[in-house]
PDB file of C-alpha atoms in Angstrom:
ATOM      1  CA  MET A   1     159.733  65.638  77.894  1.00  0.00           C
ATOM      2  CA  ALA A   2     156.528  66.052  76.531  1.00  0.00           C
ATOM      3  CA  ALA A   3     155.367  68.513  79.091  1.00  0.00           C
ATOM      4  CA  ASP A   4     157.920  70.624  77.560  1.00  0.00           C
ATOM      5  CA  GLY A   5     156.665  70.406  74.004  1.00  0.00           C
ATOM      6  CA  LEU A   6     159.102  67.688  73.092  1.00  0.00           C
ATOM      7  CA  LYS A   7     157.925  64.718  71.136  1.00  0.00           C
ATOM      8  CA  VAL A   8     159.417  61.883  72.619  1.00  0.00           C
ATOM      9  CA  ILE A   9     160.475  59.402  70.828  1.00  0.00           C
ATOM     10  CA  SER A  10     162.736  55.572  71.742  1.00  0.00           C
ATOM     11  CA  TYR A  11     163.865  53.683  69.362  1.00  0.00           C
ATOM     12  CA  ALA A  12     163.603  49.707  69.695  1.00  0.00           C
ATOM     13  CA  PHE A  13     163.910  46.889  67.385  1.00  0.00           C
ATOM     14  CA  LYS A  14     163.252  43.013  67.213  1.00  0.00           C
ATOM     15  CA  ASP A  15     164.032  40.211  65.289  1.00  0.00           C
ATOM     16  CA  MET A  16     161.316  38.190  63.585  1.00  0.00           C
ATOM     17  CA  PRO A  17     161.633  36.411  59.988  1.00  0.00           C
ATOM     18  CA  LEU A  18     160.148  38.405  57.586  1.00  0.00           C
ATOM     19  CA  LYS A  19     157.280  35.280  56.426  1.00  0.00           C
ATOM     20  CA  LYS A  20     155.850  35.852  59.674  1.00  0.00           C
ATOM     21  CA  LEU A  21     155.346  39.851  59.639  1.00  0.00           C
ATOM     22  CA  ASN A  22     153.726  39.246  56.843  1.00  0.00           C
ATOM     23  CA  GLU A  23     151.757  36.560  57.968  1.00  0.00           C
ATOM     24  CA  MET A  24     150.514  38.801  61.030  1.00  0.00           C
ATOM     25  CA  MET A  25     150.039  42.092  58.245  1.00  0.00           C
ATOM     26  CA  HIS A  26     147.071  39.934  56.960  1.00  0.00           C
ATOM     27  CA  SER A  27     146.215  38.536  59.765  1.00  0.00           C
ATOM     28  CA  PHE A  28     145.816  41.271  61.766  1.00  0.00           C
ATOM     29  CA  SER A  29     144.531  44.939  61.533  1.00  0.00           C
ATOM     30  CA  LEU A  30     147.496  47.376  61.707  1.00  0.00           C
ATOM     31  CA  GLU A  31     145.418  48.984  64.435  1.00  0.00           C
ATOM     32  CA  SER A  32     144.652  46.076  66.363  1.00  0.00           C
ATOM     33  CA  THR A  33     145.833  45.708  69.763  1.00  0.00           C
ATOM     34  CA  GLU A  34     146.775  41.759  69.040  1.00  0.00           C
ATOM     35  CA  PHE A  35     149.030  42.770  66.203  1.00  0.00           C
ATOM     36  CA  ARG A  36     151.004  45.819  68.360  1.00  0.00           C
ATOM     37  CA  SER A  37     151.303  43.158  71.150  1.00  0.00           C
ATOM     38  CA  GLU A  38     153.028  40.790  69.004  1.00  0.00           C
ATOM     39  CA  ILE A  39     155.178  43.906  67.645  1.00  0.00           C
ATOM     40  CA  GLU A  40     156.183  45.337  70.180  1.00  0.00           C
ATOM     41  CA  SER A  41     156.725  42.238  72.711  1.00  0.00           C
ATOM     42  CA  ASP A  42     160.102  41.170  73.539  1.00  0.00           C
ATOM     43  CA  LEU A  43     161.627  44.516  72.161  1.00  0.00           C
ATOM     44  CA  ILE A  44     165.365  45.847  72.534  1.00  0.00           C
ATOM     45  CA  TYR A  45     165.626  48.859  73.676  1.00  0.00           C
ATOM     46  CA  LEU A  46     168.210  51.453  72.427  1.00  0.00           C
ATOM     47  CA  CYS A  47     167.415  54.508  73.299  1.00  0.00           C
ATOM     48  CA  THR A  48     164.945  57.614  73.986  1.00  0.00           C
ATOM     49  CA  PHE A  49     165.141  61.755  73.334  1.00  0.00           C
ATOM     50  CA  GLY A  50     163.193  64.924  73.270  1.00  0.00           C
ATOM     51  CA  LEU A  51     162.846  66.775  69.695  1.00  0.00           C
ATOM     52  CA  GLU A  52     161.660  69.631  68.918  1.00  0.00           C
ATOM     53  CA  ASP A  53     159.166  70.578  66.982  1.00  0.00           C
ATOM     54  CA  PRO A  54     158.159  74.511  67.195  1.00  0.00           C
ATOM     55  CA  VAL A  55     155.186  76.509  66.562  1.00  0.00           C
ATOM     56  CA  ARG A  56     155.025  79.203  63.999  1.00  0.00           C
ATOM     57  CA  ASP A  57     156.472  82.347  65.816  1.00  0.00           C
ATOM     58  CA  ASP A  58     152.869  84.044  64.292  1.00  0.00           C
ATOM     59  CA  ILE A  59     150.890  81.446  65.407  1.00  0.00           C
ATOM     60  CA  HIS A  60     149.123  83.513  67.956  1.00  0.00           C
ATOM     61  CA  GLU A  61     148.192  85.456  64.981  1.00  0.00           C
ATOM     62  CA  VAL A  62     147.089  83.146  63.278  1.00  0.00           C
ATOM     63  CA  VAL A  63     145.115  81.771  65.937  1.00  0.00           C
ATOM     64  CA  GLY A  64     143.779  85.124  66.530  1.00  0.00           C
ATOM     65  CA  PHE A  65     142.061  85.471  63.282  1.00  0.00           C
ATOM     66  CA  ILE A  66     140.166  82.144  63.188  1.00  0.00           C
ATOM     67  CA  LYS A  67     138.794  82.389  66.955  1.00  0.00           C
ATOM     68  CA  TYR A  68     137.730  86.135  66.184  1.00  0.00           C
ATOM     69  CA  GLY A  69     137.867  86.902  62.586  1.00  0.00           C
ATOM     70  CA  ASN A  70     140.976  89.333  63.742  1.00  0.00           C
ATOM     71  CA  ASN A  71     144.317  89.143  65.015  1.00  0.00           C
ATOM     72  CA  LYS A  72     144.536  91.926  67.921  1.00  0.00           C
ATOM     73  CA  LYS A  73     146.327  91.070  70.947  1.00  0.00           C
ATOM     74  CA  ASP A  74     144.459  89.311  73.972  1.00  0.00           C
ATOM     75  CA  GLU A  75     143.877  92.044  76.114  1.00  0.00           C
ATOM     76  CA  GLU A  76     141.977  93.508  72.912  1.00  0.00           C
ATOM     77  CA  LYS A  77     140.004  91.617  71.754  1.00  0.00           C
ATOM     78  CA  GLU A  78     135.932  92.128  71.237  1.00  0.00           C
ATOM     79  CA  LYS A  79     134.098  90.201  72.968  1.00  0.00           C
ATOM     80  CA  PRO A  80     131.780  87.901  70.256  1.00  0.00           C
ATOM     81  CA  THR A  81     128.439  90.016  70.041  1.00  0.00           C
ATOM     82  CA  LYS A  82     124.836  88.519  70.123  1.00  0.00           C
ATOM     83  CA  HIS A  83     125.052  88.447  66.183  1.00  0.00           C
ATOM     84  CA  GLY A  84     128.578  87.348  66.342  1.00  0.00           C
ATOM     85  CA  SER A  85     130.532  84.201  67.134  1.00  0.00           C
ATOM     86  CA  THR A  86     134.162  83.168  67.755  1.00  0.00           C
ATOM     87  CA  VAL A  87     135.211  79.777  65.944  1.00  0.00           C
ATOM     88  CA  ASN A  88     135.980  76.789  68.546  1.00  0.00           C
ATOM     89  CA  ILE A  89     139.168  75.764  66.924  1.00  0.00           C
ATOM     90  CA  LYS A  90     140.176  72.081  68.130  1.00  0.00           C
ATOM     91  CA  MET A  91     143.547  69.860  67.459  1.00  0.00           C
ATOM     92  CA  VAL A  92     143.433  66.379  66.506  1.00  0.00           C
ATOM     93  CA  THR A  93     146.742  65.399  66.544  1.00  0.00           C
ATOM     94  CA  GLY A  94     149.079  61.848  67.075  1.00  0.00           C
ATOM     95  CA  ASP A  95     150.992  63.822  70.195  1.00  0.00           C
ATOM     96  CA  HIS A  96     151.587  62.813  73.603  1.00  0.00           C
ATOM     97  CA  ILE A  97     148.510  64.506  75.532  1.00  0.00           C
ATOM     98  CA  GLU A  98     151.201  66.713  77.184  1.00  0.00           C
ATOM     99  CA  THR A  99     152.763  67.962  73.976  1.00  0.00           C
ATOM    100  CA  ALA A 100     149.903  68.354  72.572  1.00  0.00           C
ATOM    101  CA  ARG A 101     148.539  70.107  76.147  1.00  0.00           C
ATOM    102  CA  HIS A 102     151.934  72.216  75.392  1.00  0.00           C
ATOM    103  CA  VAL A 103     151.682  73.000  71.739  1.00  0.00           C
ATOM    104  CA  GLY A 104     147.592  74.147  72.843  1.00  0.00           C
ATOM    105  CA  LEU A 105     148.841  76.657  75.314  1.00  0.00           C
ATOM    106  CA  VAL A 106     151.322  78.362  73.335  1.00  0.00           C
ATOM    107  CA  SER A 107     149.686  78.248  69.860  1.00  0.00           C
ATOM    108  CA  GLY A 108     146.501  80.262  71.746  1.00  0.00           C
ATOM    109  CA  ILE A 109     144.309  77.505  71.493  1.00  0.00           C
ATOM    110  CA  LEU A 110     144.192  77.358  75.360  1.00  0.00           C
ATOM    111  CA  ASN A 111     144.092  79.202  77.775  1.00  0.00           C
ATOM    112  CA  GLU A 112     145.524  77.557  81.353  1.00  0.00           C
ATOM    113  CA  GLN A 113     142.106  77.444  82.443  1.00  0.00           C
ATOM    114  CA  ASP A 114     141.360  74.900  79.368  1.00  0.00           C
ATOM    115  CA  ALA A 115     144.432  73.156  80.158  1.00  0.00           C
ATOM    116  CA  GLN A 116     143.225  71.949  83.705  1.00  0.00           C
ATOM    117  CA  GLU A 117     139.435  71.599  83.095  1.00  0.00           C
ATOM    118  CA  ASP A 118     138.130  68.147  82.084  1.00  0.00           C
ATOM    119  CA  GLY A 119     136.948  67.360  79.093  1.00  0.00           C
ATOM    120  CA  VAL A 120     138.995  69.940  77.011  1.00  0.00           C
ATOM    121  CA  VAL A 121     142.174  67.720  76.684  1.00  0.00           C
ATOM    122  CA  MET A 122     141.838  64.443  76.083  1.00  0.00           C
ATOM    123  CA  THR A 123     142.858  61.357  73.903  1.00  0.00           C
ATOM    124  CA  GLY A 124     140.885  59.720  71.306  1.00  0.00           C
ATOM    125  CA  GLU A 125     140.855  56.811  72.974  1.00  0.00           C
ATOM    126  CA  ASP A 126     138.706  58.848  76.120  1.00  0.00           C
ATOM    127  CA  PHE A 127     136.862  61.234  73.654  1.00  0.00           C
ATOM    128  CA  MET A 128     135.438  57.888  72.114  1.00  0.00           C
ATOM    129  CA  ASN A 129     134.770  56.360  75.466  1.00  0.00           C
ATOM    130  CA  LYS A 130     132.877  59.881  76.418  1.00  0.00           C
ATOM    131  CA  ILE A 131     130.691  60.127  73.321  1.00  0.00           C
ATOM    132  CA  GLY A 132     129.065  56.813  74.562  1.00  0.00           C
ATOM    133  CA  PRO A 133     128.153  54.009  71.289  1.00  0.00           C
ATOM    134  CA  PHE A 134     127.525  54.516  67.960  1.00  0.00           C
ATOM    135  CA  GLU A 135     126.991  52.856  64.564  1.00  0.00           C
ATOM    136  CA  ARG A 136     129.124  54.170  60.978  1.00  0.00           C
ATOM    137  CA  LEU A 137     126.277  53.540  58.414  1.00  0.00           C
ATOM    138  CA  TRP A 138     127.008  53.599  54.392  1.00  0.00           C
ATOM    139  CA  ASN A 139     124.583  56.222  53.144  1.00  0.00           C
ATOM    140  CA  ASP A 140     123.840  55.904  50.048  1.00  0.00           C
ATOM    141  CA  ASP A 141     122.308  59.205  48.311  1.00  0.00           C
ATOM    142  CA  THR A 142     125.160  61.353  49.965  1.00  0.00           C
ATOM    143  CA  GLU A 143     127.635  57.794  49.136  1.00  0.00           C
ATOM    144  CA  SER A 144     129.583  58.215  52.348  1.00  0.00           C
ATOM    145  CA  PHE A 145     129.672  56.652  55.897  1.00  0.00           C
ATOM    146  CA  ASP A 146     127.077  58.574  58.147  1.00  0.00           C
ATOM    147  CA  VAL A 147     127.425  58.005  62.484  1.00  0.00           C
ATOM    148  CA  ILE A 148     124.147  57.606  64.445  1.00  0.00           C
ATOM    149  CA  PHE A 149     125.098  58.255  68.263  1.00  0.00           C
ATOM    150  CA  ASP A 150     122.711  56.314  71.150  1.00  0.00           C
ATOM    151  CA  ASN A 151     123.080  59.394  72.368  1.00  0.00           C
ATOM    152  CA  GLU A 152     123.631  62.327  70.209  1.00  0.00           C
ATOM    153  CA  ASP A 153     123.224  64.910  72.888  1.00  0.00           C
ATOM    154  CA  LEU A 154     126.251  63.482  74.678  1.00  0.00           C
ATOM    155  CA  PHE A 155     128.161  63.673  71.732  1.00  0.00           C
ATOM    156  CA  ASN A 156     126.889  67.211  71.411  1.00  0.00           C
ATOM    157  CA  HIS A 157     128.113  68.000  74.656  1.00  0.00           C
ATOM    158  CA  VAL A 158     131.527  66.226  74.496  1.00  0.00           C
ATOM    159  CA  ARG A 159     132.637  67.495  70.869  1.00  0.00           C
ATOM    160  CA  LYS A 160     131.666  71.170  71.914  1.00  0.00           C
ATOM    161  CA  LYS A 161     133.505  70.922  75.172  1.00  0.00           C
ATOM    162  CA  VAL A 162     137.044  69.147  73.592  1.00  0.00           C
ATOM    163  CA  LYS A 163     139.251  71.140  71.884  1.00  0.00           C
ATOM    164  CA  ILE A 164     142.734  69.218  71.875  1.00  0.00           C
ATOM    165  CA  ILE A 165     142.625  65.528  70.878  1.00  0.00           C
ATOM    166  CA  ALA A 166     145.361  63.224  71.643  1.00  0.00           C
ATOM    167  CA  ARG A 167     146.555  60.060  70.038  1.00  0.00           C
ATOM    168  CA  CYS A 168     143.941  60.437  67.556  1.00  0.00           C
ATOM    169  CA  SER A 169     143.511  57.693  65.521  1.00  0.00           C
ATOM    170  CA  SER A 170     141.519  57.701  61.686  1.00  0.00           C
ATOM    171  CA  GLU A 171     138.421  56.592  63.500  1.00  0.00           C
ATOM    172  CA  ASP A 172     138.362  59.192  65.986  1.00  0.00           C
ATOM    173  CA  LYS A 173     138.889  61.775  63.580  1.00  0.00           C
ATOM    174  CA  PHE A 174     136.189  60.494  61.353  1.00  0.00           C
ATOM    175  CA  VAL A 175     133.499  60.393  64.138  1.00  0.00           C
ATOM    176  CA  LEU A 176     134.477  63.823  65.657  1.00  0.00           C
TER     177      LEU A 176
END
């Protein structure tokens, strides 16, 4: 279903006393492995279905305009000149990687070659593993966090190549 662009949703439940849930929410980060492991264990499965979330009909025109500064058809698009450029559009989503790949192809963010090339479509976890270690440091001058990479060249290589990051967390978005 995901490879056909559907958002795959499963429903399951478990009985848990509210007091235990409150204790867990105060003991663990809601995005932590420990919290998810406890919440997602011993579930009672109900069903799975695919939800269609169609892209806009004019998405190719919008993507073309963003990439090339015009909305010409693919065969009419001009190559960037020495002084011109194209925009490297990135899609960052919480969707499953196959759903994201499908949307990337349908929207024109990816072509067929991109969709199969290593490092162009990846999960947030893969992204973090590929960029290597980094630190998040507070900058008093800008009053914001800076990200300092152990290997900035590696980060820049991954950043330039990736077009879609699926199953993306807030931290993945911040680092990108």
